[in-house]
Amino acid sequence: MESADVPAVLDVQEPAAVAGLADVFPQDRHPFPREVVAARWREEIASPDVECLVALDAGTVVGFAAVRGDELLHLGTALERWGTGTAQEVHDLVVDHMRSRGTRRAWLWVFTDNRRGRRFYARLGWAPTGERSRSTFPPHAELLRLERDLSDPARRR
């Protein structure tokens, strides 16, 4: 991913976040912070410690991910791709990428009230550690840490 990709990534991320995180960030009180998220993407793209990736279909961004070391920072797909298997494809490619770099155990944060996201990750072998944190975005919703063993290369899901 390059800085020039940020608008297209946001065009995918914003509608999906608004729909998928409606219980976490009610839009009437906490609208999607597009400019703040754009600035964060640009910082992450510029960071040598973060790998930012886009998933394309016929040249159109349909998904995105970001990895920092053994942490999966972001993973998302276009709202119209929900239920098509695109998210799992992006997930599997990112996990394979992390594994190829030597990651043996990966982790991520998911919003505690993001039921869809938690089901998705649980189905793919991610398990809660019990560790919790808070989002930097108001209303500072609770985050749950999930981990997954990547040491078995035969286990994609």
PDB file of N, CA and C in Angstrom, residues 85-127:
ATOM      1  N   GLY A  85     -16.654 -14.591   1.241  1.00  0.00           N
ATOM      2  CA  GLY A  85     -15.387 -15.290   1.437  1.00  0.00           C
ATOM      3  C   GLY A  85     -14.171 -14.402   1.244  1.00  0.00           C
ATOM      4  N   THR A  86     -14.385 -13.157   0.817  1.00  0.00           N
ATOM      5  CA  THR A  86     -13.260 -12.246   0.596  1.00  0.00           C
ATOM      6  C   THR A  86     -12.473 -12.004   1.878  1.00  0.00           C
ATOM      7  N   ALA A  87     -13.160 -11.791   2.992  1.00  0.00           N
ATOM      8  CA  ALA A  87     -12.460 -11.528   4.259  1.00  0.00           C
ATOM      9  C   ALA A  87     -11.583 -12.713   4.650  1.00  0.00           C
ATOM     10  N   GLN A  88     -12.102 -13.916   4.464  1.00  0.00           N
ATOM     11  CA  GLN A  88     -11.282 -15.085   4.799  1.00  0.00           C
ATOM     12  C   GLN A  88     -10.085 -15.197   3.859  1.00  0.00           C
ATOM     13  N   GLU A  89     -10.281 -14.893   2.590  1.00  0.00           N
ATOM     14  CA  GLU A  89      -9.152 -14.920   1.647  1.00  0.00           C
ATOM     15  C   GLU A  89      -8.074 -13.922   2.066  1.00  0.00           C
ATOM     16  N   VAL A  90      -8.490 -12.701   2.406  1.00  0.00           N
ATOM     17  CA  VAL A  90      -7.527 -11.689   2.847  1.00  0.00           C
ATOM     18  C   VAL A  90      -6.848 -12.160   4.128  1.00  0.00           C
ATOM     19  N   HIS A  91      -7.641 -12.654   5.058  1.00  0.00           N
ATOM     20  CA  HIS A  91      -7.092 -13.165   6.323  1.00  0.00           C
ATOM     21  C   HIS A  91      -6.050 -14.242   6.069  1.00  0.00           C
ATOM     22  N   ASP A  92      -6.396 -15.221   5.247  1.00  0.00           N
ATOM     23  CA  ASP A  92      -5.484 -16.342   5.000  1.00  0.00           C
ATOM     24  C   ASP A  92      -4.187 -15.876   4.341  1.00  0.00           C
ATOM     25  N   LEU A  93      -4.292 -14.930   3.419  1.00  0.00           N
ATOM     26  CA  LEU A  93      -3.086 -14.395   2.781  1.00  0.00           C
ATOM     27  C   LEU A  93      -2.205 -13.664   3.790  1.00  0.00           C
ATOM     28  N   VAL A  94      -2.829 -12.900   4.681  1.00  0.00           N
ATOM     29  CA  VAL A  94      -2.064 -12.173   5.697  1.00  0.00           C
ATOM     30  C   VAL A  94      -1.411 -13.145   6.674  1.00  0.00           C
ATOM     31  N   VAL A  95      -2.155 -14.160   7.108  1.00  0.00           N
ATOM     32  CA  VAL A  95      -1.590 -15.167   8.019  1.00  0.00           C
ATOM     33  C   VAL A  95      -0.428 -15.887   7.340  1.00  0.00           C
ATOM     34  N   ASP A  96      -0.596 -16.261   6.087  1.00  0.00           N
ATOM     35  CA  ASP A  96       0.502 -16.909   5.356  1.00  0.00           C
ATOM     36  C   ASP A  96       1.711 -15.982   5.262  1.00  0.00           C
ATOM     37  N   HIS A  97       1.463 -14.710   5.028  1.00  0.00           N
ATOM     38  CA  HIS A  97       2.548 -13.726   4.952  1.00  0.00           C
ATOM     39  C   HIS A  97       3.271 -13.624   6.297  1.00  0.00           C
ATOM     40  N   MET A  98       2.511 -13.543   7.378  1.00  0.00           N
ATOM     41  CA  MET A  98       3.122 -13.459   8.709  1.00  0.00           C
ATOM     42  C   MET A  98       3.941 -14.717   8.999  1.00  0.00           C
ATOM     43  N   ARG A  99       3.377 -15.849   8.647  1.00  0.00           N
ATOM     44  CA  ARG A  99       4.072 -17.128   8.864  1.00  0.00           C
ATOM     45  C   ARG A  99       5.371 -17.167   8.056  1.00  0.00           C
ATOM     46  N   SER A 100       5.346 -16.675   6.826  1.00  0.00           N
ATOM     47  CA  SER A 100       6.544 -16.705   5.975  1.00  0.00           C
ATOM     48  C   SER A 100       7.657 -15.813   6.533  1.00  0.00           C
ATOM     49  N   ARG A 101       7.282 -14.824   7.337  1.00  0.00           N
ATOM     50  CA  ARG A 101       8.262 -13.954   7.980  1.00  0.00           C
ATOM     51  C   ARG A 101       8.742 -14.521   9.314  1.00  0.00           C
ATOM     52  N   GLY A 102       8.234 -15.703   9.675  1.00  0.00           N
ATOM     53  CA  GLY A 102       8.693 -16.347  10.901  1.00  0.00           C
ATOM     54  C   GLY A 102       7.815 -16.143  12.113  1.00  0.00           C
ATOM     55  N   THR A 103       6.669 -15.514  11.945  1.00  0.00           N
ATOM     56  CA  THR A 103       5.761 -15.322  13.076  1.00  0.00           C
ATOM     57  C   THR A 103       5.190 -16.667  13.490  1.00  0.00           C
ATOM     58  N   ARG A 104       5.301 -16.988  14.748  1.00  0.00           N
ATOM     59  CA  ARG A 104       4.801 -18.257  15.283  1.00  0.00           C
ATOM     60  C   ARG A 104       3.494 -18.085  16.045  1.00  0.00           C
ATOM     61  N   ARG A 105       3.314 -16.916  16.633  1.00  0.00           N
ATOM     62  CA  ARG A 105       2.093 -16.626  17.373  1.00  0.00           C
ATOM     63  C   ARG A 105       1.713 -15.183  17.055  1.00  0.00           C
ATOM     64  N   ALA A 106       0.526 -15.001  16.511  1.00  0.00           N
ATOM     65  CA  ALA A 106       0.048 -13.675  16.133  1.00  0.00           C
ATOM     66  C   ALA A 106      -1.024 -13.216  17.117  1.00  0.00           C
ATOM     67  N   TRP A 107      -1.201 -11.919  17.164  1.00  0.00           N
ATOM     68  CA  TRP A 107      -2.238 -11.380  18.042  1.00  0.00           C
ATOM     69  C   TRP A 107      -2.888 -10.156  17.409  1.00  0.00           C
ATOM     70  N   LEU A 108      -4.055  -9.803  17.931  1.00  0.00           N
ATOM     71  CA  LEU A 108      -4.807  -8.650  17.455  1.00  0.00           C
ATOM     72  C   LEU A 108      -5.728  -8.166  18.561  1.00  0.00           C
ATOM     73  N   TRP A 109      -6.254  -6.965  18.363  1.00  0.00           N
ATOM     74  CA  TRP A 109      -7.305  -6.423  19.217  1.00  0.00           C
ATOM     75  C   TRP A 109      -8.596  -6.404  18.410  1.00  0.00           C
ATOM     76  N   VAL A 110      -9.701  -6.771  19.051  1.00  0.00           N
ATOM     77  CA  VAL A 110     -11.021  -6.681  18.437  1.00  0.00           C
ATOM     78  C   VAL A 110     -11.942  -6.019  19.457  1.00  0.00           C
ATOM     79  N   PHE A 111     -12.866  -5.203  18.992  1.00  0.00           N
ATOM     80  CA  PHE A 111     -13.808  -4.588  19.923  1.00  0.00           C
ATOM     81  C   PHE A 111     -14.651  -5.679  20.575  1.00  0.00           C
ATOM     82  N   THR A 112     -14.776  -5.607  21.881  1.00  0.00           N
ATOM     83  CA  THR A 112     -15.550  -6.600  22.627  1.00  0.00           C
ATOM     84  C   THR A 112     -16.969  -6.697  22.075  1.00  0.00           C
ATOM     85  N   ASP A 113     -17.565  -5.567  21.696  1.00  0.00           N
ATOM     86  CA  ASP A 113     -18.938  -5.568  21.181  1.00  0.00           C
ATOM     87  C   ASP A 113     -19.031  -5.785  19.673  1.00  0.00           C
ATOM     88  N   ASN A 114     -17.936  -6.111  19.028  1.00  0.00           N
ATOM     89  CA  ASN A 114     -17.946  -6.416  17.594  1.00  0.00           C
ATOM     90  C   ASN A 114     -18.226  -7.914  17.436  1.00  0.00           C
ATOM     91  N   ARG A 115     -19.486  -8.272  17.564  1.00  0.00           N
ATOM     92  CA  ARG A 115     -19.871  -9.689  17.545  1.00  0.00           C
ATOM     93  C   ARG A 115     -19.521 -10.368  16.222  1.00  0.00           C
ATOM     94  N   ARG A 116     -19.763  -9.686  15.137  1.00  0.00           N
ATOM     95  CA  ARG A 116     -19.446 -10.263  13.822  1.00  0.00           C
ATOM     96  C   ARG A 116     -17.950 -10.527  13.709  1.00  0.00           C
ATOM     97  N   GLY A 117     -17.134  -9.558  14.074  1.00  0.00           N
ATOM     98  CA  GLY A 117     -15.685  -9.721  14.020  1.00  0.00           C
ATOM     99  C   GLY A 117     -15.198 -10.833  14.937  1.00  0.00           C
ATOM    100  N   ARG A 118     -15.757 -10.899  16.135  1.00  0.00           N
ATOM    101  CA  ARG A 118     -15.334 -11.942  17.078  1.00  0.00           C
ATOM    102  C   ARG A 118     -15.694 -13.333  16.560  1.00  0.00           C
ATOM    103  N   ARG A 119     -16.872 -13.468  15.956  1.00  0.00           N
ATOM    104  CA  ARG A 119     -17.252 -14.772  15.367  1.00  0.00           C
ATOM    105  C   ARG A 119     -16.309 -15.138  14.226  1.00  0.00           C
ATOM    106  N   PHE A 120     -15.996 -14.172  13.383  1.00  0.00           N
ATOM    107  CA  PHE A 120     -15.088 -14.384  12.257  1.00  0.00           C
ATOM    108  C   PHE A 120     -13.744 -14.894  12.754  1.00  0.00           C
ATOM    109  N   TYR A 121     -13.154 -14.194  13.692  1.00  0.00           N
ATOM    110  CA  TYR A 121     -11.835 -14.594  14.183  1.00  0.00           C
ATOM    111  C   TYR A 121     -11.887 -15.923  14.932  1.00  0.00           C
ATOM    112  N   ALA A 122     -12.928 -16.165  15.703  1.00  0.00           N
ATOM    113  CA  ALA A 122     -13.042 -17.443  16.425  1.00  0.00           C
ATOM    114  C   ALA A 122     -13.102 -18.604  15.436  1.00  0.00           C
ATOM    115  N   ARG A 123     -13.856 -18.425  14.361  1.00  0.00           N
ATOM    116  CA  ARG A 123     -13.971 -19.480  13.348  1.00  0.00           C
ATOM    117  C   ARG A 123     -12.627 -19.784  12.704  1.00  0.00           C
ATOM    118  N   LEU A 124     -11.738 -18.796  12.682  1.00  0.00           N
ATOM    119  CA  LEU A 124     -10.434 -18.959  12.045  1.00  0.00           C
ATOM    120  C   LEU A 124      -9.320 -19.270  13.044  1.00  0.00           C
ATOM    121  N   GLY A 125      -9.696 -19.629  14.260  1.00  0.00           N
ATOM    122  CA  GLY A 125      -8.714 -20.120  15.222  1.00  0.00           C
ATOM    123  C   GLY A 125      -8.131 -19.111  16.184  1.00  0.00           C
ATOM    124  N   TRP A 126      -8.632 -17.900  16.193  1.00  0.00           N
ATOM    125  CA  TRP A 126      -8.161 -16.885  17.136  1.00  0.00           C
ATOM    126  C   TRP A 126      -8.892 -17.077  18.459  1.00  0.00           C
ATOM    127  N   ALA A 127      -8.167 -16.976  19.563  1.00  0.00           N
ATOM    128  CA  ALA A 127      -8.753 -17.202  20.888  1.00  0.00           C
ATOM    129  C   ALA A 127      -8.453 -16.018  21.809  1.00  0.00           C
TER     130      ALA A 127
END
